[in-house]
Amino acid sequence: MSIHDVAPANWSDCLRLLRAVREVADIPLTWLVVPHFHGSEVRAPACDEMLAAVLGEGHELALHGYTHLDTPPLRASPYARFMRTVYTQGEGEFAALDTAEAGRRLGLGLAWFARRNWPVSGFVAPAWLLGKQAWRAVEASPFDYTTTMSRFHLLPTRRSVFSPSLVYAARNGAGRRLSPPCARLLAAALAPMPLIRLSLHPRDARHPALLRHAQGLIERLLSARTPMTKAAFARRLSGAATSPTSTAPSPHQSPSANVHSRHSSADSRNVPYPPWYSG
């Protein structure tokens, strides 16, 4: 389970999400941190202190872009333009970066973590969008894993597990009505799979009905699942991928099932689910 867009500008909503989760169970979360959200240079010692505290409690901090803003010119296909301007509202930071610039931003993010002495083993692109050149930069990075909307990727071995993220669409009324039943149906469909991911965003915290639905979903999932951070799952998947006698990452299925050895073009394109969602 992850909380996206963690930054000082969203901190009150992130804490509201944490409180909602803890009302159900005190489980380990992956916090997707944006060092300079929307280009902000504001320092927030209180936010840093809280993140250090949750890290000490067994949560994970992962890099979630550097600014969460898509800045390259819009010289692309109609599909790509739609993804970058409508689907993400200009927040798919790594959707169109070249390899050099993507690598530079990853390096800046790693340095930001290093200055705080925080470990970081995962990278998740804003809106889960990674262009082909940005993929090259991520694969050349020291990260253990990344995730797209549909898959969990173990970077050192280039293996991946099919696991579409459960997510809410809080931006508009249609999304707030339709995304909860979609998340519930997707969770049921994924029951035999080794991994189920639930992604919460700061905007979700502003809608009590979405929080209540998320709490019920978490409670149901915990009846049959072991909660763990993305980094913990990456370690378990890595061990299962290298040892024929290792245990499966979930009670349901061995990680060798539904695991691919290469990134497909669909993974890189990251076709959105659901169509009204904005990351």
GROMACS .gro file of C-alpha atoms in nm:
model
  279
    1MET     CA    1   0.000   0.000   0.000
    2SER     CA    2   0.137   0.341  -0.095
    3ILE     CA    3   0.070   0.708  -0.036
    4HIS     CA    4   0.157   0.915  -0.343
    5ASP     CA    5   0.272   1.276  -0.388
    6VAL     CA    6   0.423   1.309  -0.042
    7ALA     CA    7   0.549   1.667  -0.008
    8PRO     CA    8   0.502   1.966   0.225
    9ALA     CA    9   0.225   2.105   0.003
   10ASN     CA   10   0.023   1.784   0.052
   11TRP     CA   11   0.133   1.701   0.405
   12SER     CA   12  -0.197   1.759   0.585
   13ASP     CA   13  -0.376   1.532   0.338
   14CYS     CA   14  -0.103   1.267   0.369
   15LEU     CA   15  -0.147   1.266   0.747
   16ARG     CA   16  -0.522   1.234   0.702
   17LEU     CA   17  -0.462   0.926   0.484
   18LEU     CA   18  -0.228   0.781   0.746
   19ARG     CA   19  -0.484   0.831   1.022
   20ALA     CA   20  -0.754   0.663   0.811
   21VAL     CA   21  -0.531   0.361   0.752
   22ARG     CA   22  -0.434   0.337   1.118
   23GLU     CA   23  -0.798   0.334   1.219
   24VAL     CA   24  -0.809  -0.007   1.047
   25ALA     CA   25  -0.458  -0.139   1.116
   26ASP     CA   26  -0.107  -0.010   1.177
   27ILE     CA   27   0.051  -0.158   0.865
   28PRO     CA   28   0.374  -0.071   0.680
   29LEU     CA   29   0.325   0.177   0.397
   30THR     CA   30   0.538   0.297   0.109
   31TRP     CA   31   0.551   0.677   0.100
   32LEU     CA   32   0.622   0.811  -0.249
   33VAL     CA   33   0.819   1.129  -0.183
   34VAL     CA   34   0.861   1.420  -0.426
   35PRO     CA   35   1.167   1.628  -0.324
   36HIS     CA   36   1.062   1.952  -0.499
   37PHE     CA   37   0.690   1.915  -0.564
   38HIS     CA   38   0.585   2.147  -0.849
   39GLY     CA   39   0.927   2.311  -0.828
   40SER     CA   40   0.887   2.429  -0.469
   41GLU     CA   41   1.206   2.505  -0.277
   42VAL     CA   42   1.025   2.534   0.056
   43ARG     CA   43   1.201   2.347   0.337
   44ALA     CA   44   0.976   2.175   0.585
   45PRO     CA   45   1.170   2.039   0.885
   46ALA     CA   46   0.851   1.911   1.048
   47CYS     CA   47   0.768   1.708   0.737
   48ASP     CA   48   1.122   1.567   0.726
   49GLU     CA   49   1.103   1.476   1.095
   50MET     CA   50   0.776   1.291   1.047
   51LEU     CA   51   0.909   1.102   0.746
   52ALA     CA   52   1.217   1.004   0.945
   53ALA     CA   53   0.986   0.885   1.223
   54VAL     CA   54   0.770   0.666   0.997
   55LEU     CA   55   1.086   0.528   0.839
   56GLY     CA   56   1.198   0.424   1.185
   57GLU     CA   57   0.860   0.254   1.241
   58GLY     CA   58   0.913   0.018   0.946
   59HIS     CA   59   0.757   0.218   0.665
   60GLU     CA   60   0.940   0.277   0.337
   61LEU     CA   61   1.026   0.599   0.153
   62ALA     CA   62   1.056   0.581  -0.226
   63LEU     CA   63   1.144   0.844  -0.485
   64HIS     CA   64   0.842   0.970  -0.679
   65GLY     CA   65   0.998   1.196  -0.939
   66TYR     CA   66   1.174   1.520  -0.859
   67THR     CA   67   0.916   1.793  -0.934
   68HIS     CA   68   0.607   1.594  -1.042
   69LEU     CA   69   0.575   1.830  -1.340
   70ASP     CA   70   0.588   1.747  -1.711
   71THR     CA   71   0.807   2.018  -1.868
   72PRO     CA   72   0.921   1.902  -2.219
   73PRO     CA   73   0.748   2.053  -2.525
   74LEU     CA   74   0.434   1.882  -2.654
   75ARG     CA   75   0.566   1.745  -2.983
   76ALA     CA   76   0.410   1.401  -2.981
   77SER     CA   77   0.122   1.189  -3.106
   78PRO     CA   78  -0.239   1.274  -3.013
   79TYR     CA   79  -0.236   0.979  -2.772
   80ALA     CA   80   0.077   1.105  -2.598
   81ARG     CA   81  -0.061   1.459  -2.585
   82PHE     CA   82  -0.381   1.329  -2.425
   83MET     CA   83  -0.184   1.131  -2.166
   84ARG     CA   84   0.035   1.428  -2.079
   85THR     CA   85  -0.229   1.702  -2.071
   86VAL     CA   86  -0.566   1.542  -1.990
   87TYR     CA   87  -0.497   1.213  -1.813
   88THR     CA   88  -0.225   1.361  -1.591
   89GLN     CA   89  -0.299   1.736  -1.611
   90GLY     CA   90   0.068   1.802  -1.686
   91GLU     CA   91   0.214   1.600  -1.398
   92GLY     CA   92   0.370   1.303  -1.583
   93GLU     CA   93   0.724   1.424  -1.519
   94PHE     CA   94   0.904   1.127  -1.681
   95ALA     CA   95   0.665   1.079  -1.974
   96ALA     CA   96   0.878   1.262  -2.231
   97LEU     CA   97   1.223   1.320  -2.078
   98ASP     CA   98   1.531   1.213  -2.271
   99THR     CA   99   1.766   0.966  -2.108
  100ALA     CA  100   2.018   1.226  -1.994
  101GLU     CA  101   1.761   1.453  -1.829
  102ALA     CA  102   1.578   1.161  -1.671
  103GLY     CA  103   1.908   1.036  -1.529
  104ARG     CA  104   1.992   1.384  -1.400
  105ARG     CA  105   1.663   1.410  -1.213
  106LEU     CA  106   1.701   1.062  -1.069
  107GLY     CA  107   2.046   1.163  -0.948
  108LEU     CA  108   1.909   1.478  -0.788
  109GLY     CA  109   1.645   1.274  -0.611
  110LEU     CA  110   1.899   1.023  -0.485
  111ALA     CA  111   2.119   1.305  -0.359
  112TRP     CA  112   1.821   1.459  -0.177
  113PHE     CA  113   1.762   1.128   0.002
  114ALA     CA  114   2.134   1.088   0.077
  115ARG     CA  115   2.153   1.429   0.247
  116ARG     CA  116   1.891   1.304   0.493
  117ASN     CA  117   2.057   0.965   0.538
  118TRP     CA  118   1.738   0.796   0.420
  119PRO     CA  119   1.761   0.464   0.236
  120VAL     CA  120   1.582   0.445  -0.097
  121SER     CA  121   1.543   0.133  -0.308
  122GLY     CA  122   1.246   0.219  -0.528
  123PHE     CA  123   1.138   0.472  -0.788
  124VAL     CA  124   0.781   0.531  -0.907
  125ALA     CA  125   0.729   0.781  -1.188
  126PRO     CA  126   0.458   1.046  -1.136
  127ALA     CA  127   0.131   0.920  -1.287
  128TRP     CA  128   0.319   0.591  -1.352
  129LEU     CA  129   0.427   0.730  -1.689
  130LEU     CA  130   0.774   0.641  -1.820
  131GLY     CA  131   0.878   0.722  -2.175
  132LYS     CA  132   1.116   0.487  -2.357
  133GLN     CA  133   1.420   0.707  -2.293
  134ALA     CA  134   1.331   0.755  -1.928
  135TRP     CA  135   1.304   0.377  -1.898
  136ARG     CA  136   1.671   0.352  -2.000
  137ALA     CA  137   1.770   0.593  -1.724
  138VAL     CA  138   1.570   0.400  -1.464
  139GLU     CA  139   1.721   0.068  -1.574
  140ALA     CA  140   2.070   0.219  -1.542
  141SER     CA  141   1.994   0.347  -1.191
  142PRO     CA  142   2.072   0.171  -0.860
  143PHE     CA  143   1.703   0.121  -0.778
  144ASP     CA  144   1.579  -0.228  -0.696
  145TYR     CA  145   1.231  -0.179  -0.838
  146THR     CA  146   0.984   0.047  -1.012
  147THR     CA  147   0.610   0.020  -1.065
  148THR     CA  148   0.383   0.116  -1.351
  149MET     CA  149   0.006   0.125  -1.337
  150SER     CA  150  -0.015  -0.240  -1.436
  151ARG     CA  151   0.308  -0.410  -1.319
  152PHE     CA  152   0.567  -0.439  -1.044
  153HIS     CA  153   0.914  -0.441  -1.205
  154LEU     CA  154   1.221  -0.593  -1.041
  155LEU     CA  155   1.494  -0.390  -1.211
  156PRO     CA  156   1.815  -0.595  -1.157
  157THR     CA  157   1.661  -0.904  -1.321
  158ARG     CA  158   1.415  -0.725  -1.553
  159ARG     CA  159   1.133  -0.940  -1.424
  160SER     CA  160   0.784  -0.812  -1.355
  161VAL     CA  161   0.460  -0.917  -1.191
  162PHE     CA  162   0.118  -0.825  -1.331
  163SER     CA  163  -0.052  -0.620  -1.060
  164PRO     CA  164  -0.279  -0.333  -1.168
  165SER     CA  165  -0.304  -0.081  -0.888
  166LEU     CA  166  -0.629  -0.023  -0.704
  167VAL     CA  167  -0.679   0.352  -0.719
  168TYR     CA  168  -0.947   0.615  -0.668
  169ALA     CA  169  -1.034   0.897  -0.905
  170ALA     CA  170  -1.107   1.194  -0.680
  171ARG     CA  171  -1.074   1.467  -0.941
  172ASN     CA  172  -1.440   1.470  -1.052
  173GLY     CA  173  -1.780   1.341  -0.949
  174ALA     CA  174  -1.791   1.061  -1.206
  175GLY     CA  175  -1.457   0.929  -1.087
  176ARG     CA  176  -1.558   0.947  -0.722
  177ARG     CA  177  -1.873   0.745  -0.799
  178LEU     CA  178  -1.724   0.487  -1.035
  179SER     CA  179  -1.373   0.425  -0.903
  180PRO     CA  180  -1.475   0.262  -0.568
  181PRO     CA  181  -1.678  -0.022  -0.732
  182CYS     CA  182  -1.403  -0.060  -0.994
  183ALA     CA  183  -1.142  -0.094  -0.719
  184ARG     CA  184  -1.357  -0.351  -0.540
  185LEU     CA  185  -1.409  -0.557  -0.858
  186LEU     CA  186  -1.040  -0.538  -0.948
  187ALA     CA  187  -0.942  -0.654  -0.600
  188ALA     CA  188  -1.171  -0.956  -0.639
  189ALA     CA  189  -1.027  -1.034  -0.982
  190LEU     CA  190  -0.672  -1.017  -0.845
  191ALA     CA  191  -0.743  -1.252  -0.555
  192PRO     CA  192  -0.536  -1.541  -0.705
  193MET     CA  193  -0.239  -1.314  -0.781
  194PRO     CA  194   0.077  -1.286  -0.569
  195LEU     CA  195   0.043  -0.911  -0.521
  196ILE     CA  196  -0.237  -0.659  -0.475
  197ARG     CA  197  -0.146  -0.290  -0.468
  198LEU     CA  198  -0.356  -0.007  -0.325
  199SER     CA  199  -0.252   0.349  -0.408
  200LEU     CA  200  -0.387   0.650  -0.219
  201HIS     CA  201  -0.342   1.012  -0.325
  202PRO     CA  202  -0.370   1.332  -0.121
  203ARG     CA  203  -0.688   1.433  -0.303
  204ASP     CA  204  -0.858   1.115  -0.179
  205ALA     CA  205  -0.827   1.245   0.177
  206ARG     CA  206  -1.070   1.530   0.101
  207HIS     CA  207  -1.360   1.292   0.034
  208PRO     CA  208  -1.487   1.096   0.337
  209ALA     CA  209  -1.673   0.844   0.120
  210LEU     CA  210  -1.348   0.745  -0.053
  211LEU     CA  211  -1.170   0.714   0.281
  212ARG     CA  212  -1.444   0.490   0.417
  213HIS     CA  213  -1.431   0.274   0.107
  214ALA     CA  214  -1.052   0.247   0.132
  215GLN     CA  215  -1.080   0.146   0.497
  216GLY     CA  216  -1.326  -0.130   0.411
  217LEU     CA  217  -1.107  -0.248   0.125
  218ILE     CA  218  -0.800  -0.257   0.349
  219GLU     CA  219  -0.989  -0.454   0.613
  220ARG     CA  220  -1.104  -0.712   0.356
  221LEU     CA  221  -0.758  -0.747   0.204
  222LEU     CA  222  -0.595  -0.794   0.544
  223SER     CA  223  -0.817  -1.094   0.610
  224ALA     CA  224  -0.621  -1.291   0.349
  225ARG     CA  225  -0.305  -1.089   0.278
  226THR     CA  226   0.022  -1.001   0.448
  227PRO     CA  227   0.086  -0.625   0.432
  228MET     CA  228   0.435  -0.522   0.326
  229THR     CA  229   0.620  -0.234   0.166
  230LYS     CA  230   0.719  -0.234  -0.200
  231ALA     CA  231   1.082  -0.284  -0.098
  232ALA     CA  232   0.989  -0.589   0.108
  233PHE     CA  233   0.799  -0.740  -0.184
  234ALA     CA  234   1.094  -0.669  -0.414
  235ARG     CA  235   1.323  -0.859  -0.177
  236ARG     CA  236   1.083  -1.151  -0.160
  237LEU     CA  237   1.033  -1.157  -0.535
  238SER     CA  238   1.407  -1.138  -0.591
  239GLY     CA  239   1.464  -1.435  -0.364
  240ALA     CA  240   1.187  -1.633  -0.534
  241ALA     CA  241   1.327  -1.550  -0.877
  242THR     CA  242   1.672  -1.685  -0.791
  243SER     CA  243   1.585  -1.983  -0.571
  244PRO     CA  244   1.364  -2.268  -0.695
  245THR     CA  245   1.285  -2.365  -0.334
  246SER     CA  246   1.194  -2.019  -0.203
  247THR     CA  247   0.850  -1.940  -0.071
  248ALA     CA  248   0.589  -1.754  -0.272
  249PRO     CA  249   0.540  -1.384  -0.203
  250SER     CA  250   0.177  -1.438  -0.100
  251PRO     CA  251  -0.038  -1.721   0.033
  252HIS     CA  252  -0.205  -1.747  -0.306
  253GLN     CA  253   0.049  -1.804  -0.581
  254SER     CA  254   0.415  -1.847  -0.663
  255PRO     CA  255   0.581  -1.534  -0.803
  256SER     CA  256   0.694  -1.730  -1.109
  257ALA     CA  257   0.337  -1.721  -1.236
  258ASN     CA  258   0.244  -1.408  -1.430
  259VAL     CA  259   0.607  -1.292  -1.416
  260HIS     CA  260   0.759  -1.155  -1.735
  261SER     CA  261   1.130  -1.133  -1.805
  262ARG     CA  262   1.120  -0.822  -2.027
  263HIS     CA  263   0.935  -0.491  -2.027
  264SER     CA  264   0.669  -0.506  -2.297
  265SER     CA  265   0.575  -0.205  -2.505
  266ALA     CA  266   0.245  -0.189  -2.318
  267ASP     CA  267   0.433  -0.159  -1.989
  268SER     CA  268   0.638   0.132  -2.121
  269ARG     CA  269   0.333   0.300  -2.269
  270ASN     CA  270   0.143   0.231  -1.949
  271VAL     CA  271  -0.212   0.230  -2.081
  272PRO     CA  272  -0.423   0.403  -1.810
  273TYR     CA  273  -0.667   0.234  -1.574
  274PRO     CA  274  -0.931   0.352  -1.526
  275PRO     CA  275  -0.985   0.610  -1.808
  276TRP     CA  276  -1.099   0.890  -1.575
  277TYR     CA  277  -0.804   0.856  -1.339
  278SER     CA  278  -0.543   1.128  -1.297
  279GLY     CA  279  -0.222   1.045  -1.106
   0.00000   0.00000   0.00000
